[in-house]
CSV table of C-alpha atoms and ligand atoms in Angstrom, one decimal:
chain,number,residue,atom,x,y,z
D,851,MET,CA,-32.8,37.5,-48.8
D,852,PRO,CA,-32.1,40.3,-46.2
D,853,TYR,CA,-33.5,40.2,-42.6
D,854,ALA,CA,-35.1,43.1,-40.9
D,855,LYS,CA,-33.2,44.0,-37.7
D,856,ILE,CA,-34.5,46.2,-34.9
D,857,ILE,CA,-31.7,48.8,-34.4
D,858,GLY,CA,-33.4,51.4,-32.3
D,859,SER,CA,-36.6,52.1,-30.3
D,860,GLY,CA,-38.3,55.0,-28.5
D,861,GLY,CA,-41.4,55.7,-26.5
D,862,TYR,CA,-43.3,58.8,-25.6
D,863,LEU,CA,-46.1,59.3,-23.1
D,864,PRO,CA,-48.0,62.5,-22.6
D,865,PRO,CA,-47.0,64.1,-19.3
D,866,ARG,CA,-50.4,64.1,-17.6
D,867,VAL,CA,-50.6,61.1,-15.3
D,868,VAL,CA,-54.1,60.1,-14.1
D,869,THR,CA,-54.2,57.6,-11.2
D,870,ASN,CA,-57.1,55.3,-10.5
D,871,ASP,CA,-58.0,57.5,-7.5
D,872,ASP,CA,-58.0,60.6,-9.7
D,873,LEU,CA,-60.2,58.9,-12.2
D,874,ALA,CA,-62.6,57.5,-9.5
D,875,ALA,CA,-62.9,61.1,-8.1
D,876,ASP,CA,-63.7,62.5,-11.5
D,877,LEU,CA,-66.3,59.8,-12.3
D,878,ALA,CA,-67.9,60.3,-8.8
D,879,THR,CA,-68.8,63.8,-9.9
D,880,ARG,CA,-71.1,62.2,-12.5
D,881,GLN,CA,-72.4,59.6,-10.0
D,882,ILE,CA,-70.4,56.8,-11.6
D,883,GLU,CA,-68.8,54.5,-9.1
D,884,THR,CA,-65.4,52.9,-9.5
D,885,SER,CA,-62.4,52.4,-7.3
D,886,ASP,CA,-58.6,51.8,-7.3
D,887,THR,CA,-59.3,48.4,-5.7
D,888,TRP,CA,-61.7,47.3,-8.5
D,889,ILE,CA,-59.4,48.5,-11.3
D,890,VAL,CA,-56.2,47.0,-9.8
D,891,GLU,CA,-57.9,43.6,-8.9
D,892,ARG,CA,-59.5,43.2,-12.3
D,893,THR,CA,-56.8,44.7,-14.6
D,894,GLY,CA,-53.6,45.5,-12.8
D,895,ILE,CA,-53.8,49.1,-14.0
D,896,ARG,CA,-52.7,51.7,-11.5
D,897,GLN,CA,-52.4,54.8,-13.7
D,898,ARG,CA,-52.5,56.0,-17.3
D,899,HIS,CA,-51.1,58.9,-19.2
D,900,LEU,CA,-53.7,61.1,-21.0
D,901,ALA,CA,-53.1,63.6,-23.7
D,902,ASP,CA,-54.4,67.1,-23.2
D,903,PRO,CA,-57.2,68.3,-25.5
D,904,GLY,CA,-55.8,69.2,-28.9
D,905,VAL,CA,-52.8,66.9,-28.7
D,906,THR,CA,-52.9,64.5,-31.7
D,907,THR,CA,-51.7,61.0,-32.5
D,908,SER,CA,-49.2,62.3,-35.0
D,909,GLN,CA,-47.6,64.5,-32.4
D,910,LEU,CA,-47.1,61.6,-30.0
D,911,ALA,CA,-45.9,59.4,-32.8
D,912,THR,CA,-43.4,62.0,-34.0
D,913,ARG,CA,-41.9,62.4,-30.5
D,914,ALA,CA,-41.5,58.6,-30.1
D,915,ALA,CA,-40.1,58.3,-33.7
D,916,GLN,CA,-37.5,61.0,-33.1
D,917,ILE,CA,-36.3,59.2,-30.0
D,918,ALA,CA,-36.1,55.9,-31.9
D,919,LEU,CA,-34.2,57.5,-34.8
D,920,ASP,CA,-31.7,59.0,-32.4
D,921,ASP,CA,-31.3,55.7,-30.6
D,922,ALA,CA,-30.7,54.0,-33.9
D,923,GLY,CA,-28.4,56.7,-35.2
D,924,VAL,CA,-30.5,57.0,-38.4
D,925,ALA,CA,-31.4,60.3,-40.1
D,926,ALA,CA,-35.0,60.9,-41.0
D,927,GLU,CA,-34.0,61.5,-44.6
D,928,ASP,CA,-32.7,57.9,-44.8
D,929,LEU,CA,-36.1,56.3,-44.1
D,930,ASP,CA,-37.7,54.6,-47.1
D,931,LEU,CA,-40.7,53.3,-45.2
D,932,ILE,CA,-42.8,54.7,-42.4
D,933,ILE,CA,-45.8,52.7,-41.1
D,934,VAL,CA,-48.0,54.0,-38.3
D,935,ALA,CA,-50.4,51.7,-36.5
D,936,THR,CA,-53.3,53.6,-35.1
D,937,SER,CA,-57.1,53.6,-34.6
D,938,THR,CA,-57.1,57.2,-33.6
D,939,PRO,CA,-55.6,59.0,-36.7
D,940,ASP,CA,-55.5,62.8,-36.8
D,941,PHE,CA,-57.6,62.9,-39.9
D,942,VAL,CA,-59.7,60.7,-42.2
D,943,PHE,CA,-56.8,61.4,-44.6
D,944,PRO,CA,-53.9,62.0,-45.2
D,945,SER,CA,-52.6,59.1,-43.1
D,946,THR,CA,-50.9,59.8,-39.8
D,947,ALA,CA,-47.7,58.3,-41.3
D,948,CYS,CA,-47.6,61.1,-43.9
D,949,LEU,CA,-48.0,63.7,-41.1
D,950,VAL,CA,-45.2,62.0,-39.2
D,951,GLN,CA,-43.0,61.9,-42.3
D,952,ALA,CA,-43.5,65.6,-42.9
D,953,ALA,CA,-42.9,66.4,-39.2
D,954,LEU,CA,-39.6,64.5,-39.2
D,955,GLY,CA,-38.4,66.2,-42.4
D,956,SER,CA,-38.3,62.9,-44.3
D,957,LYS,CA,-39.4,62.7,-47.9
D,958,GLY,CA,-39.9,60.3,-50.8
D,959,GLY,CA,-40.3,57.0,-49.1
D,960,ALA,CA,-43.5,55.1,-48.6
D,961,ALA,CA,-45.7,56.1,-45.7
D,962,PHE,CA,-49.0,54.6,-44.7
D,963,ASP,CA,-51.2,53.6,-41.7
D,964,VAL,CA,-52.1,50.2,-40.6
D,965,GLN,CA,-55.5,49.7,-38.9
D,966,ALA,CA,-55.6,46.6,-36.7
D,967,VAL,CA,-56.5,48.3,-33.4
D,968,CYS,CA,-54.5,46.8,-30.5
D,969,SER,CA,-52.8,44.3,-32.9
D,970,GLY,CA,-51.7,47.2,-35.0
D,971,PHE,CA,-48.1,47.4,-34.0
D,972,VAL,CA,-47.5,43.7,-34.6
D,973,TYR,CA,-49.3,44.0,-38.0
D,974,ALA,CA,-47.2,47.0,-38.9
D,975,LEU,CA,-43.9,45.3,-37.8
D,976,ALA,CA,-44.7,42.2,-39.8
D,977,THR,CA,-45.5,44.4,-42.8
D,978,ALA,CA,-42.3,46.3,-42.6
D,979,ASP,CA,-40.4,43.0,-42.2
D,980,ALA,CA,-42.0,41.8,-45.4
D,981,PHE,CA,-41.0,44.9,-47.3
D,982,ILE,CA,-37.4,44.6,-46.1
D,983,ARG,CA,-37.3,40.8,-46.8
D,984,ALA,CA,-38.6,41.5,-50.3
D,985,GLY,CA,-36.0,44.2,-50.9
D,986,ARG,CA,-38.6,46.9,-51.2
D,987,ALA,CA,-37.2,48.9,-48.3
D,988,LYS,CA,-33.9,49.1,-46.4
D,989,THR,CA,-34.6,51.4,-43.5
D,990,ALA,CA,-38.1,51.4,-41.9
D,991,LEU,CA,-39.8,53.3,-39.1
D,992,VAL,CA,-42.6,51.4,-37.4
D,993,ILE,CA,-44.8,53.3,-34.9
D,994,GLY,CA,-47.8,52.4,-32.7
D,995,ALA,CA,-49.5,55.6,-31.5
D,996,GLU,CA,-52.9,56.4,-30.1
D,997,VAL,CA,-54.9,59.1,-28.4
D,998,PHE,CA,-57.4,56.5,-27.3
D,999,SER,CA,-58.9,58.9,-24.7
D,1000,SER,CA,-60.6,60.7,-27.7
D,1001,ILE,CA,-62.8,57.7,-28.5
D,1002,LEU,CA,-63.7,56.7,-24.9
D,1003,ASP,CA,-67.2,57.1,-23.4
D,1004,TRP,CA,-66.2,58.7,-20.1
D,1005,ASN,CA,-69.6,57.7,-18.7
D,1006,ASP,CA,-69.0,54.0,-19.3
D,1007,ARG,CA,-67.0,52.7,-16.4
D,1008,GLY,CA,-66.6,49.3,-18.0
D,1009,THR,CA,-64.2,50.8,-20.6
D,1010,CYS,CA,-63.0,54.3,-19.7
D,1011,VAL,CA,-60.8,53.1,-16.8
D,1012,LEU,CA,-58.9,50.7,-19.1
D,1013,PHE,CA,-57.1,52.8,-21.6
D,1014,GLY,CA,-54.4,55.4,-21.9
D,1015,ASP,CA,-52.5,57.5,-24.6
D,1016,GLY,CA,-49.0,57.1,-25.9
D,1017,ALA,CA,-46.7,56.2,-28.7
D,1018,GLY,CA,-43.8,53.7,-29.3
D,1019,ALA,CA,-41.5,53.2,-32.3
D,1020,VAL,CA,-38.8,51.0,-33.6
D,1021,VAL,CA,-36.3,51.5,-36.5
D,1022,LEU,CA,-35.6,48.5,-38.7
D,1023,LYS,CA,-32.7,48.0,-41.0
D,1024,ALA,CA,-31.9,45.4,-43.7
D,1025,ALA,CA,-29.2,43.1,-42.4
D,1026,ASP,CA,-27.5,39.8,-43.2
D,1027,GLU,CA,-28.4,38.2,-39.9
D,1028,PRO,CA,-31.8,37.9,-38.1
D,1029,GLY,CA,-33.6,40.0,-37.3
D,1030,ILE,CA,-37.2,39.2,-37.3
D,1031,ILE,CA,-37.4,35.4,-37.8
D,1032,ALA,CA,-41.1,34.7,-37.9
D,1033,ALA,CA,-44.5,36.5,-37.9
D,1034,GLN,CA,-48.1,35.4,-37.9
D,1035,LEU,CA,-51.1,37.6,-38.4
D,1036,ASN,CA,-54.7,36.6,-37.9
D,1037,ALA,CA,-58.2,38.0,-38.0
D,1038,ASP,CA,-61.8,36.9,-37.5
D,1039,GLY,CA,-64.0,39.6,-38.8
D,1040,SER,CA,-67.1,37.7,-37.7
D,1041,GLN,CA,-66.2,38.8,-34.1
D,1042,MET,CA,-66.2,42.5,-35.0
D,1043,LYS,CA,-68.9,43.5,-32.5
D,1044,ILE,CA,-67.1,42.4,-29.3
D,1045,LEU,CA,-64.7,45.4,-29.6
D,1046,CYS,CA,-65.5,48.3,-31.9
D,1047,ALA,CA,-66.0,52.0,-32.4
D,1048,ALA,CA,-68.7,51.7,-35.0
D,1049,GLY,CA,-69.0,55.3,-36.2
D,1050,ASN,CA,-67.7,57.4,-39.0
D,1051,VAL,CA,-67.8,60.8,-40.5
D,1052,ALA,CA,-70.2,61.2,-43.5
D,1053,HIS,CA,-72.0,64.1,-45.0
D,1054,GLY,CA,-70.5,66.5,-42.5
D,1055,LYS,CA,-71.5,64.7,-39.3
D,1056,VAL,CA,-70.7,61.7,-37.2
D,1057,VAL,CA,-72.8,58.7,-38.2
D,1058,GLY,CA,-73.1,55.8,-35.8
D,1059,ASP,CA,-71.4,55.4,-32.5
D,1060,PRO,CA,-68.1,57.3,-32.2
D,1061,PHE,CA,-67.2,55.6,-28.9
D,1062,LEU,CA,-65.3,52.4,-28.1
D,1063,ARG,CA,-67.6,49.6,-27.0
D,1064,MET,CA,-66.4,46.3,-25.6
D,1065,ASP,CA,-67.8,43.0,-24.4
D,1066,GLY,CA,-64.9,42.6,-22.0
D,1067,GLN,CA,-65.5,38.9,-21.1
D,1068,ALA,CA,-65.8,37.8,-24.7
D,1069,VAL,CA,-62.6,39.7,-25.6
D,1070,PHE,CA,-60.8,38.2,-22.6
D,1071,LYS,CA,-61.7,34.6,-23.6
D,1072,LEU,CA,-60.8,35.0,-27.3
D,1073,ALA,CA,-57.6,36.9,-26.4
D,1074,VAL,CA,-56.2,34.1,-24.2
D,1075,THR,CA,-57.1,31.2,-26.6
D,1076,SER,CA,-56.0,33.0,-29.8
D,1077,LEU,CA,-52.7,34.3,-28.3
D,1078,ALA,CA,-51.7,30.9,-26.8
D,1079,LYS,CA,-52.2,29.2,-30.2
D,1080,SER,CA,-50.5,32.0,-32.0
D,1081,ALA,CA,-47.4,31.8,-29.8
D,1082,THR,CA,-47.1,28.0,-30.3
D,1083,ASP,CA,-47.7,28.4,-34.1
D,1084,VAL,CA,-45.1,31.1,-34.6
D,1085,CYS,CA,-42.5,29.2,-32.6
D,1086,ALA,CA,-43.2,26.1,-34.6
D,1087,GLU,CA,-42.8,28.1,-37.9
D,1088,ALA,CA,-39.4,29.4,-36.7
D,1089,GLY,CA,-38.3,26.0,-35.3
D,1090,ILE,CA,-37.9,27.5,-31.9
D,1091,LYS,CA,-39.0,26.0,-28.5
D,1092,LEU,CA,-41.0,28.2,-26.3
D,1093,GLU,CA,-38.5,27.9,-23.5
D,1094,GLU,CA,-35.9,29.5,-25.8
D,1095,ILE,CA,-37.7,32.8,-25.6
D,1096,ASP,CA,-35.8,35.4,-23.5
D,1097,TRP,CA,-38.5,38.0,-23.4
D,1098,PHE,CA,-42.3,37.9,-23.9
D,1099,VAL,CA,-43.7,41.4,-24.8
D,1100,PRO,CA,-47.5,40.9,-25.0
D,1101,HIS,CA,-50.2,43.5,-25.6
D,1102,GLN,CA,-50.8,45.3,-22.4
D,1103,ALA,CA,-54.5,45.2,-21.7
D,1104,ASN,CA,-54.9,43.3,-18.5
D,1105,VAL,CA,-52.4,41.7,-16.2
D,1106,ARG,CA,-54.7,38.7,-15.7
D,1107,ILE,CA,-54.5,37.9,-19.4
D,1108,ILE,CA,-50.7,38.4,-19.4
D,1109,ASN,CA,-50.2,36.2,-16.4
D,1110,PHE,CA,-52.5,33.5,-17.8
D,1111,LEU,CA,-50.6,33.5,-21.1
D,1112,GLY,CA,-47.2,33.4,-19.4
D,1113,ARG,CA,-48.3,30.4,-17.3
D,1114,ARG,CA,-49.9,28.6,-20.3
D,1115,LEU,CA,-46.7,29.1,-22.4
D,1116,GLY,CA,-44.5,28.0,-19.5
D,1117,LEU,CA,-42.7,31.4,-19.4
D,1118,THR,CA,-41.6,32.5,-15.9
D,1119,ASP,CA,-42.6,35.9,-14.7
D,1120,ASP,CA,-39.1,37.2,-15.0
D,1121,LYS,CA,-39.3,36.8,-18.8
D,1122,VAL,CA,-42.6,38.7,-19.2
D,1123,VAL,CA,-42.6,42.5,-19.7
D,1124,VAL,CA,-45.5,44.2,-18.0
D,1125,THR,CA,-46.2,48.0,-18.3
D,1126,VAL,CA,-50.0,47.8,-18.1
D,1127,ASP,CA,-49.8,48.9,-14.4
D,1128,GLN,CA,-48.2,52.2,-15.5
D,1129,HIS,CA,-49.6,52.9,-19.0
D,1130,ALA,CA,-52.9,51.1,-19.0
D,1131,ASN,CA,-54.0,49.8,-22.4
D,1132,THR,CA,-52.6,52.1,-25.1
D,1133,SER,CA,-53.8,49.9,-27.9
D,1134,ALA,CA,-51.4,50.0,-30.9
D,1135,ALA,CA,-48.8,51.8,-28.7
D,1136,SER,CA,-48.7,49.2,-25.9
D,1137,VAL,CA,-46.3,46.7,-27.4
D,1138,PRO,CA,-43.6,49.1,-28.7
D,1139,LEU,CA,-43.9,51.1,-25.4
D,1140,ALA,CA,-43.3,47.9,-23.4
D,1141,PHE,CA,-40.5,46.8,-25.7
D,1142,ASP,CA,-38.8,50.1,-25.4
D,1143,ALA,CA,-39.1,50.2,-21.6
D,1144,ALA,CA,-37.5,46.8,-21.4
D,1145,ARG,CA,-34.7,47.7,-23.9
D,1146,ARG,CA,-33.9,50.9,-22.1
D,1147,ASP,CA,-33.7,49.4,-18.6
D,1148,GLY,CA,-31.3,46.8,-19.9
D,1149,ARG,CA,-33.5,43.8,-19.8
D,1150,ILE,CA,-33.7,43.2,-23.5
D,1151,LYS,CA,-30.2,42.9,-24.8
D,1152,GLN,CA,-28.3,42.2,-28.0
D,1153,GLY,CA,-28.8,38.5,-29.1
D,1154,ASP,CA,-32.0,38.0,-27.0
D,1155,LEU,CA,-35.0,36.3,-28.6
D,1156,VAL,CA,-38.2,38.4,-28.1
D,1157,MET,CA,-41.8,37.4,-28.8
D,1158,MET,CA,-44.2,40.3,-29.3
D,1159,GLN,CA,-48.0,39.7,-29.4
D,1160,GLY,CA,-50.9,41.9,-30.2
D,1161,VAL,CA,-54.7,41.3,-29.9
D,1162,GLY,CA,-57.7,43.4,-30.3
D,1163,GLY,CA,-60.6,44.8,-32.3
D,1164,GLY,CA,-61.4,43.2,-35.6
D,1165,PHE,CA,-61.0,40.7,-34.1
D,1166,THR,CA,-57.3,40.6,-34.8
D,1167,TRP,CA,-54.3,39.0,-33.3
D,1168,GLY,CA,-50.7,38.2,-34.2
D,1169,SER,CA,-47.1,37.4,-33.0
D,1170,VAL,CA,-43.7,38.4,-34.1
D,1171,LEU,CA,-40.4,36.7,-33.1
D,1172,ALA,CA,-37.3,38.8,-33.3
D,1173,ARG,CA,-33.7,38.2,-32.5
D,1174,MET,CA,-32.1,41.3,-31.2
A,1469,UT7,O1,-57.1,45.9,-26.1
A,1469,UT7,C1,-57.9,44.9,-26.6
A,1469,UT7,C2,-58.0,43.8,-25.7
A,1469,UT7,N1,-58.8,44.1,-24.6
A,1469,UT7,C3,-58.8,43.2,-23.5
A,1469,UT7,O2,-58.1,42.3,-23.6
A,1469,UT7,C4,-59.8,43.4,-22.4
A,1469,UT7,C5,-60.4,42.1,-22.0
A,1469,UT7,N2,-61.3,42.1,-20.9
A,1469,UT7,C6,-61.0,42.5,-19.7
A,1469,UT7,O3,-59.8,42.8,-19.4
A,1469,UT7,C7,-62.0,42.3,-18.6
A,1469,UT7,O4,-63.1,41.6,-19.1
A,1469,UT7,C8,-62.5,43.7,-18.0
A,1469,UT7,C9,-61.4,44.3,-17.2
A,1469,UT7,C10,-62.9,44.6,-19.1
A,1469,UT7,C11,-63.6,43.4,-17.0
A,1469,UT7,O5,-63.3,42.5,-16.0
A,1469,UT7,P1,-64.3,41.3,-15.6
A,1469,UT7,O6,-63.7,40.6,-14.6
A,1469,UT7,O7,-64.6,40.6,-16.9
A,1469,UT7,O8,-65.6,42.2,-15.1
A,1469,UT7,P2,-67.1,42.2,-15.6
A,1469,UT7,O9,-67.1,42.9,-16.9
A,1469,UT7,O10,-67.6,40.8,-15.6
A,1469,UT7,O11,-67.8,43.1,-14.5
A,1469,UT7,C12,-67.9,42.6,-13.2
A,1469,UT7,C13,-68.6,43.7,-12.4
A,1469,UT7,C14,-69.9,44.1,-13.0
A,1469,UT7,O12,-70.9,44.3,-12.0
A,1469,UT7,P3,-72.0,43.2,-11.7
A,1469,UT7,O13,-72.8,43.0,-12.9
A,1469,UT7,O14,-71.2,42.0,-11.3
A,1469,UT7,O15,-72.8,43.8,-10.5
A,1469,UT7,C15,-69.6,45.4,-13.6
A,1469,UT7,O16,-70.7,46.3,-13.7
A,1469,UT7,O17,-67.8,44.8,-12.2
A,1469,UT7,C16,-68.6,46.0,-12.6
A,1469,UT7,N3,-67.7,47.0,-13.2
A,1469,UT7,C17,-67.1,47.9,-12.5
A,1469,UT7,N4,-67.1,48.2,-11.1
A,1469,UT7,C18,-66.3,49.2,-10.7
A,1469,UT7,C19,-67.4,47.1,-14.5
A,1469,UT7,N5,-66.5,48.2,-14.6
A,1469,UT7,C20,-66.3,48.6,-13.4
A,1469,UT7,C21,-65.5,49.7,-12.8
A,1469,UT7,N6,-65.5,49.9,-11.5
A,1469,UT7,N7,-64.7,50.5,-13.6
């Protein structure tokens, strides 16, 4: 049975950087109080990249995908699977993956979106792995991409300061050696209300609430307990000890969650990849963006064992263990 090996990665962030001070000044014009101090102390976020109006998720995804394909030395026409993880698709349909496929000039392979919010990339990666392991695909592109700024209520300081826009991608190829060695995906739909954007388009108008709503403390508690268990379980499944992990690439929502998990799992800070300070929470894009950053600056190297983890709306969570 072939393994799915990560052979390239790419990231793309829209050029507009908004610092906490920029955001605080903007919110102050609407009599909403926040500060760099509050945001940094509670989350570790210092800035975020925001897409300009009219910029779409498929555009960010295509930029990241092209960088990943170039990095892998793979031509777009050789892809037989494209999966895009996103909660902010360009359209109701067709899928963002189909738009990316067309923009890349690829044709004929499978292309579809995965909707698991901030766990989306990990879900998409595990899905592509399953396709390759089953012999249903040989060369796959997996993307996490979001224009999350489009679903934020900019009058809700409890959420609007937390998120950013961006895209990250990896290219996977069938190989004789690992590769992705284990994956676990989980969900608890009974917790759907703690993090949701409970609106849709029907009969020509938006029905329900189109904005992201979050019970931050409930999400925080569930995130740390579910991710700690998921990490232990996925390592047990793979027959790996936690201390064998070279790099931990968790979802980038809050540095307090990341630090708590690192400590709980016995992983020293120098093994934990953190980009939340620079990117804020980019939902499905956060893990591939962090992974790509650590690969490009030389931290993640050939042969390293990497654990990626996602957690978010649904409630969803999951882990993937990959040998580089
Ligand atoms: O991507 C999916 C996963 N998402 C997450 O993992 C997010 C998980 N949750 C969190 O990261 C944290 O719960 C938050 C960062 C969202 C909030 O931190 P917290 O320490 O749980 O703060 P809180 O919600 O308990 O709010 C504390 C205080 C409140 O004021 P009072 O009631 O104590 O007077 C809030 O109104 O901070 C206030 N507050 C703010 N103050 C200044 C909330 N947002 C802001 C703000 N600026 N932006």
